[in-house]
mmCIF file of C-alpha atoms and ligand atoms in Angstrom:
data_model
loop_
_atom_site.group_PDB
_atom_site.id
_atom_site.type_symbol
_atom_site.label_atom_id
_atom_site.label_comp_id
_atom_site.label_asym_id
_atom_site.label_seq_id
_atom_site.Cartn_x
_atom_site.Cartn_y
_atom_site.Cartn_z
ATOM 1 C CA MET A 1 54.594 117.081 -219.577
ATOM 2 C CA ASN A 2 58.111 118.056 -217.930
ATOM 3 C CA ASP A 3 58.486 121.333 -217.295
ATOM 4 C CA LEU A 4 62.534 120.844 -218.431
ATOM 5 C CA LEU A 5 62.020 119.609 -222.107
ATOM 6 C CA PRO A 6 61.344 123.836 -223.446
ATOM 7 C CA LEU A 7 64.196 124.858 -221.669
ATOM 8 C CA TYR A 8 66.110 121.727 -222.545
ATOM 9 C CA GLU A 9 64.532 122.069 -226.551
ATOM 10 C CA SER A 10 65.867 126.097 -226.194
ATOM 11 C CA VAL A 11 69.349 124.897 -225.486
ATOM 12 C CA GLN A 12 69.419 122.619 -227.853
ATOM 13 C CA GLU A 13 68.634 124.966 -230.622
ATOM 14 C CA ARG A 14 71.107 127.755 -229.210
ATOM 15 C CA MET A 15 73.319 125.012 -229.420
ATOM 16 C CA VAL A 16 72.875 123.206 -232.983
ATOM 17 C CA ALA A 17 72.734 127.179 -234.564
ATOM 18 C CA ALA A 18 76.090 127.889 -233.146
ATOM 19 C CA ALA A 19 77.763 124.962 -234.691
ATOM 20 C CA LYS A 20 75.923 125.837 -237.838
ATOM 21 C CA ARG A 21 77.655 129.248 -237.494
ATOM 22 C CA ALA A 22 81.366 128.008 -237.391
ATOM 23 C CA GLY A 23 80.321 124.840 -240.092
ATOM 24 C CA ARG A 24 80.554 122.162 -237.397
ATOM 25 C CA SER A 25 78.170 119.225 -237.242
ATOM 26 C CA PRO A 26 75.980 119.553 -234.327
ATOM 27 C CA GLU A 27 76.895 115.584 -233.278
ATOM 28 C CA GLU A 28 80.234 117.271 -232.263
ATOM 29 C CA VAL A 29 78.852 118.978 -229.572
ATOM 30 C CA SER A 30 77.805 117.021 -225.938
ATOM 31 C CA LEU A 31 75.753 118.642 -223.297
ATOM 32 C CA ILE A 32 76.930 118.335 -219.943
ATOM 33 C CA ALA A 33 73.553 119.309 -217.441
ATOM 34 C CA VAL A 34 75.143 120.660 -214.459
ATOM 35 C CA THR A 35 72.729 119.279 -211.544
ATOM 36 C CA LYS A 36 75.098 120.685 -208.672
ATOM 37 C CA THR A 37 72.650 122.095 -205.731
ATOM 38 C CA HIS A 38 69.915 120.342 -207.190
ATOM 39 C CA GLY A 39 68.419 116.978 -205.775
ATOM 40 C CA PRO A 40 67.349 112.927 -207.521
ATOM 41 C CA GLU A 41 64.159 114.583 -208.380
ATOM 42 C CA THR A 42 65.575 117.065 -210.875
ATOM 43 C CA VAL A 43 67.971 114.443 -212.523
ATOM 44 C CA ARG A 44 64.254 112.390 -212.830
ATOM 45 C CA ASP A 45 63.370 114.560 -214.792
ATOM 46 C CA ALA A 46 66.270 115.816 -216.819
ATOM 47 C CA VAL A 47 66.391 111.982 -218.060
ATOM 48 C CA ALA A 48 62.858 112.512 -218.388
ATOM 49 C CA ALA A 49 63.283 115.031 -220.891
ATOM 50 C CA GLY A 50 65.923 113.328 -222.804
ATOM 51 C CA MET A 51 69.446 114.350 -220.989
ATOM 52 C CA MET A 52 71.985 111.804 -220.291
ATOM 53 C CA LEU A 53 74.848 113.241 -219.536
ATOM 54 C CA PHE A 54 75.179 115.051 -216.331
ATOM 55 C CA GLY A 55 78.367 117.118 -214.425
ATOM 56 C CA GLU A 56 78.800 117.482 -210.514
ATOM 57 C CA ASN A 57 81.288 119.700 -208.991
ATOM 58 C CA LYS A 58 81.315 117.587 -205.688
ATOM 59 C CA VAL A 59 82.479 114.242 -204.977
ATOM 60 C CA GLN A 60 79.985 114.425 -201.652
ATOM 61 C CA GLU A 61 77.417 116.012 -203.200
ATOM 62 C CA ALA A 62 77.492 113.401 -206.124
ATOM 63 C CA ALA A 63 77.646 110.545 -203.299
ATOM 64 C CA TRP A 64 74.228 110.585 -202.096
ATOM 65 C CA LYS A 65 72.819 111.917 -205.287
ATOM 66 C CA ILE A 66 73.910 109.101 -208.275
ATOM 67 C CA PRO A 67 72.514 106.130 -205.987
ATOM 68 C CA LEU A 68 69.023 108.021 -205.721
ATOM 69 C CA SER A 69 69.312 109.445 -209.273
ATOM 70 C CA PRO A 70 67.848 107.079 -212.759
ATOM 71 C CA SER A 71 70.414 104.406 -213.564
ATOM 72 C CA CYS A 72 70.978 105.746 -216.758
ATOM 73 C CA ALA A 73 71.641 109.030 -216.195
ATOM 74 C CA ARG A 74 75.684 108.780 -216.641
ATOM 75 C CA TRP A 75 77.850 111.232 -214.426
ATOM 76 C CA GLN A 76 81.142 113.922 -215.142
ATOM 77 C CA LEU A 77 83.142 115.525 -212.558
ATOM 78 C CA ILE A 78 83.475 119.289 -213.947
ATOM 79 C CA GLY A 79 84.520 120.736 -210.360
ATOM 80 C CA HIS A 80 88.059 120.214 -208.748
ATOM 81 C CA LEU A 81 89.159 117.623 -206.618
ATOM 82 C CA GLN A 82 91.346 116.984 -203.819
ATOM 83 C CA SER A 83 93.646 113.840 -203.450
ATOM 84 C CA ASN A 84 91.394 112.526 -201.082
ATOM 85 C CA LYS A 85 88.514 112.248 -202.860
ATOM 86 C CA ALA A 86 89.746 110.237 -205.694
ATOM 87 C CA ARG A 87 89.286 106.645 -203.900
ATOM 88 C CA HIS A 88 85.581 108.394 -204.381
ATOM 89 C CA ALA A 89 85.726 109.894 -207.796
ATOM 90 C CA VAL A 90 86.966 107.090 -209.999
ATOM 91 C CA ARG A 91 83.939 105.172 -209.155
ATOM 92 C CA LEU A 92 81.038 107.214 -208.969
ATOM 93 C CA PHE A 93 82.622 109.374 -212.392
ATOM 94 C CA GLU A 94 82.783 107.966 -215.990
ATOM 95 C CA THR A 95 85.111 111.369 -217.033
ATOM 96 C CA ILE A 96 87.414 113.906 -214.980
ATOM 97 C CA HIS A 97 87.584 116.697 -216.642
ATOM 98 C CA SER A 98 89.646 118.456 -213.732
ATOM 99 C CA VAL A 99 93.467 116.995 -213.743
ATOM 100 C CA ASP A 100 95.985 119.580 -213.320
ATOM 101 C CA SER A 101 98.887 118.055 -211.424
ATOM 102 C CA ILE A 102 100.996 115.078 -211.532
ATOM 103 C CA LYS A 103 100.047 114.402 -207.943
ATOM 104 C CA LEU A 104 96.536 114.159 -208.830
ATOM 105 C CA PHE A 105 97.031 112.092 -211.385
ATOM 106 C CA ASP A 106 99.057 109.763 -209.655
ATOM 107 C CA THR A 107 96.275 109.509 -207.182
ATOM 108 C CA LEU A 108 93.692 109.029 -209.565
ATOM 109 C CA GLU A 109 95.763 106.267 -211.847
ATOM 110 C CA SER A 110 96.189 104.210 -208.296
ATOM 111 C CA ALA A 111 92.505 104.848 -207.178
ATOM 112 C CA ALA A 112 91.079 103.389 -210.890
ATOM 113 C CA ARG A 113 93.917 100.445 -210.836
ATOM 114 C CA GLN A 114 92.222 99.863 -207.195
ATOM 115 C CA ALA A 115 88.859 99.843 -208.319
ATOM 116 C CA GLY A 116 89.226 98.357 -211.110
ATOM 117 C CA THR A 117 87.443 101.388 -213.386
ATOM 118 C CA ARG A 118 88.440 103.088 -216.183
ATOM 119 C CA PRO A 119 87.631 106.671 -216.087
ATOM 120 C CA GLU A 120 88.173 109.670 -218.899
ATOM 121 C CA ILE A 121 90.493 112.565 -217.303
ATOM 122 C CA TYR A 122 90.821 115.951 -219.388
ATOM 123 C CA LEU A 123 93.348 118.738 -217.933
ATOM 124 C CA GLU A 124 92.136 121.358 -216.657
ATOM 125 C CA VAL A 125 93.766 124.370 -217.544
ATOM 126 C CA ASN A 126 93.925 128.222 -216.347
ATOM 127 C CA VAL A 127 94.176 129.944 -219.437
ATOM 128 C CA SER A 128 93.591 133.303 -218.167
ATOM 129 C CA GLY A 129 96.169 133.181 -216.142
ATOM 130 C CA GLU A 130 93.644 134.587 -212.909
ATOM 131 C CA VAL A 131 94.458 133.229 -209.450
ATOM 132 C CA SER A 132 91.634 132.425 -208.020
ATOM 133 C CA LYS A 133 91.186 130.147 -210.632
ATOM 134 C CA TYR A 134 92.398 126.004 -210.466
ATOM 135 C CA GLY A 135 94.376 124.480 -213.245
ATOM 136 C CA ALA A 136 97.246 124.149 -215.032
ATOM 137 C CA THR A 137 99.109 126.751 -216.381
ATOM 138 C CA PRO A 138 99.172 126.351 -219.935
ATOM 139 C CA GLU A 139 102.917 125.579 -220.043
ATOM 140 C CA ALA A 140 103.248 122.801 -217.067
ATOM 141 C CA THR A 141 100.058 120.742 -219.044
ATOM 142 C CA PHE A 142 103.648 119.991 -221.471
ATOM 143 C CA PRO A 143 105.014 118.011 -218.792
ATOM 144 C CA LEU A 144 102.034 117.206 -217.048
ATOM 145 C CA VAL A 145 101.119 115.243 -220.779
ATOM 146 C CA GLU A 146 104.601 113.831 -220.931
ATOM 147 C CA HIS A 147 103.937 112.346 -217.558
ATOM 148 C CA ILE A 148 100.761 110.732 -218.431
ATOM 149 C CA LEU A 149 101.065 109.632 -221.564
ATOM 150 C CA GLU A 150 104.207 107.320 -219.391
ATOM 151 C CA HIS A 151 101.816 106.103 -216.815
ATOM 152 C CA ALA A 152 98.184 105.833 -217.771
ATOM 153 C CA HIS A 153 97.425 102.579 -218.245
ATOM 154 C CA ALA A 154 93.637 102.765 -216.073
ATOM 155 C CA LEU A 155 92.560 106.262 -216.830
ATOM 156 C CA THR A 156 92.989 107.541 -220.682
ATOM 157 C CA LEU A 157 93.902 111.502 -221.494
ATOM 158 C CA SER A 158 91.405 112.924 -223.912
ATOM 159 C CA GLY A 159 91.183 116.484 -223.696
ATOM 160 C CA LEU A 160 91.132 119.361 -222.168
ATOM 161 C CA MET A 161 89.169 121.461 -219.821
ATOM 162 C CA THR A 162 88.877 125.404 -218.685
ATOM 163 C CA MET A 163 86.690 128.225 -217.579
ATOM 164 C CA ALA A 164 86.958 131.682 -218.788
ATOM 165 C CA PRO A 165 86.653 134.862 -215.916
ATOM 166 C CA PHE A 166 83.222 135.857 -215.289
ATOM 167 C CA ASP A 167 82.199 138.254 -217.185
ATOM 168 C CA PRO A 168 78.690 139.872 -218.076
ATOM 169 C CA GLU A 169 80.468 139.999 -221.710
ATOM 170 C CA PRO A 170 79.813 136.511 -223.467
ATOM 171 C CA GLU A 171 82.512 138.010 -226.507
ATOM 172 C CA HIS A 172 85.325 138.317 -223.726
ATOM 173 C CA SER A 173 85.175 134.545 -223.344
ATOM 174 C CA ARG A 174 86.172 134.040 -226.717
ATOM 175 C CA PRO A 175 89.961 134.266 -226.425
ATOM 176 C CA HIS A 176 90.359 132.276 -223.491
ATOM 177 C CA PHE A 177 88.363 129.375 -225.705
ATOM 178 C CA ALA A 178 90.435 129.648 -228.925
ATOM 179 C CA ARG A 179 93.466 129.228 -226.423
ATOM 180 C CA LEU A 180 92.397 126.115 -225.302
ATOM 181 C CA ARG A 181 91.975 125.382 -228.534
ATOM 182 C CA THR A 182 95.766 126.128 -230.016
ATOM 183 C CA LEU A 183 96.914 124.574 -227.038
ATOM 184 C CA ARG A 184 95.216 121.654 -227.898
ATOM 185 C CA ASP A 185 96.426 121.570 -231.407
ATOM 186 C CA GLU A 186 99.925 122.282 -229.724
ATOM 187 C CA LEU A 187 99.633 119.487 -227.467
ATOM 188 C CA GLU A 188 98.295 116.641 -230.353
ATOM 189 C CA ALA A 189 101.314 118.046 -232.545
ATOM 190 C CA ARG A 190 104.191 117.623 -229.409
ATOM 191 C CA PHE A 191 103.023 113.892 -228.454
ATOM 192 C CA ASP A 192 101.788 112.749 -231.676
ATOM 193 C CA ILE A 193 98.083 111.881 -229.736
ATOM 194 C CA THR A 194 94.780 113.263 -229.987
ATOM 195 C CA LEU A 195 92.559 114.684 -227.843
ATOM 196 C CA PRO A 196 89.184 114.910 -229.059
ATOM 197 C CA HIS A 197 87.406 116.815 -226.260
ATOM 198 C CA LEU A 198 87.209 120.513 -225.621
ATOM 199 C CA SER A 199 84.944 121.120 -222.595
ATOM 200 C CA MET A 200 84.519 124.876 -222.211
ATOM 201 C CA GLY A 201 80.749 126.838 -222.266
ATOM 202 C CA MET A 202 79.067 126.911 -219.721
ATOM 203 C CA THR A 203 74.799 129.198 -219.817
ATOM 204 C CA GLY A 204 76.857 132.440 -220.431
ATOM 205 C CA ASP A 205 79.313 131.639 -222.920
ATOM 206 C CA PHE A 206 77.971 128.631 -223.991
ATOM 207 C CA GLU A 207 77.336 129.566 -227.810
ATOM 208 C CA ILE A 208 80.715 131.150 -228.207
ATOM 209 C CA ALA A 209 82.634 128.087 -226.734
ATOM 210 C CA ILE A 210 80.906 125.968 -229.427
ATOM 211 C CA GLU A 211 81.825 128.745 -231.900
ATOM 212 C CA GLU A 212 85.509 128.383 -230.922
ATOM 213 C CA GLY A 213 85.318 124.222 -230.817
ATOM 214 C CA ALA A 214 83.914 123.097 -227.844
ATOM 215 C CA THR A 215 82.865 119.405 -227.669
ATOM 216 C CA ASP A 216 81.383 119.629 -224.495
ATOM 217 C CA VAL A 217 79.035 122.018 -222.413
ATOM 218 C CA ARG A 218 78.524 122.598 -219.081
ATOM 219 C CA ILE A 219 75.393 123.998 -218.994
ATOM 220 C CA GLY A 220 73.614 124.532 -215.190
ATOM 221 C CA THR A 221 71.688 127.419 -215.089
ATOM 222 C CA ALA A 222 69.554 127.693 -218.690
ATOM 223 C CA LEU A 223 68.322 124.294 -217.698
ATOM 224 C CA PHE A 224 67.645 124.328 -214.064
ATOM 225 C CA GLY A 225 67.255 128.065 -213.446
ATOM 226 C CA ALA A 226 69.405 130.649 -210.490
ATOM 227 C CA ARG A 227 71.103 127.734 -208.248
ATOM 228 C CA PRO A 228 69.980 128.371 -204.524
ATOM 229 C CA ILE A 229 73.797 130.042 -202.688
ATOM 230 C CA VAL A 230 74.032 127.358 -200.104
ATOM 231 C CA LYS A 231 76.570 128.543 -197.321
ATOM 232 C CA ARG A 232 79.447 125.472 -197.569
ATOM 233 C CA PRO A 233 81.541 124.821 -194.610
ATOM 234 C CA ALA A 234 85.475 125.715 -195.510
ATOM 235 C CA ALA A 235 86.530 123.492 -198.195
ATOM 236 C CA ASP A 236 84.152 120.978 -197.360
ATOM 237 C CA ALA A 237 87.378 118.993 -196.389
ATOM 238 C CA ASP A 238 87.788 115.608 -194.701
ATOM 239 C CA THR A 239 84.976 115.913 -192.651
ATOM 240 C CA THR A 240 83.025 114.061 -195.391
ATOM 241 C CA SER A 241 85.290 111.262 -195.821
ATOM 242 C CA GLY A 242 83.907 109.018 -192.940
ATOM 243 C CA MET A 243 80.650 109.861 -194.738
ATOM 244 C CA LEU A 244 81.369 108.396 -197.915
HETATM 245 C C1 PLP B 301 78.479 125.526 -211.559
HETATM 246 C C2 PLP B 301 79.323 124.869 -213.234
HETATM 247 C C3 PLP B 301 78.844 125.058 -214.818
HETATM 248 C C4 PLP B 301 77.906 125.837 -214.846
HETATM 249 O O1 PLP B 301 77.047 127.310 -214.486
HETATM 250 P P1 PLP B 301 76.224 127.478 -215.064
HETATM 251 O O2 PLP B 301 76.472 128.978 -215.345
HETATM 252 O O3 PLP B 301 74.843 127.258 -214.032
HETATM 253 O O4 PLP B 301 75.807 127.038 -216.636
HETATM 254 C C5 PLP B 301 79.798 124.614 -215.286
HETATM 255 N N1 PLP B 301 81.205 124.180 -215.146
HETATM 256 C C6 PLP B 301 82.019 124.181 -213.761
HETATM 257 C C7 PLP B 301 82.705 123.991 -213.911
HETATM 258 C C8 PLP B 301 80.700 124.498 -212.723
HETATM 259 O O5 PLP B 301 81.050 124.610 -212.115
#
């Protein structure tokens, strides 16, 4: 018996209940288990409990963890991506949630062509306007989508992602999630495309996100417990490229 199983089951039950409250089918919502700061043994236990999709927020950390983890695990990048890590990211991840500029898109597109991989991408949108957040402004997504539709061959644009500002009251996230959904609808109408994925909701607010249309919820703490506070070198920048 695996310690993670009851936690996984309880998160799944809460996801199903939220979907039903919103009149949605529970199968529309995927759980991305966020294993950042946890080692490959946690991934092994999570796979044994039935989890399949895993989210990491740092390329460097994922690069050592993924080869040590069960090969059936599927990996998604949910955190900010620096252009200089793009060539690793397109090999490690099947989905990248954090594209927020034309420059990053161009770098990823050429990296994926070189690597011969075909990741899906989501646009990260800063719907709240919080200055500390990554992500394109809602207005900037229009020229970004236009550029991507013209230039994407290896990459496929399939959704939007956002993080609500930290707030202990989950209900306060609702307008931000609703804004991401309406932005998705506006982009679909403007460009005559479909953007099926809405990546939104974390441990504190995933039920609200599901009620507002989330298809991908990114959950760490509710599954794996509180993360240790790790002191990291500033910006985990270029010192890592040699290690990868
Ligand atoms: C860490 C992280 C999560 C998961 O956060 P929890 O509150 O532990 O569920 C989700 N999304 C992103 C982008 C993260 O960095």
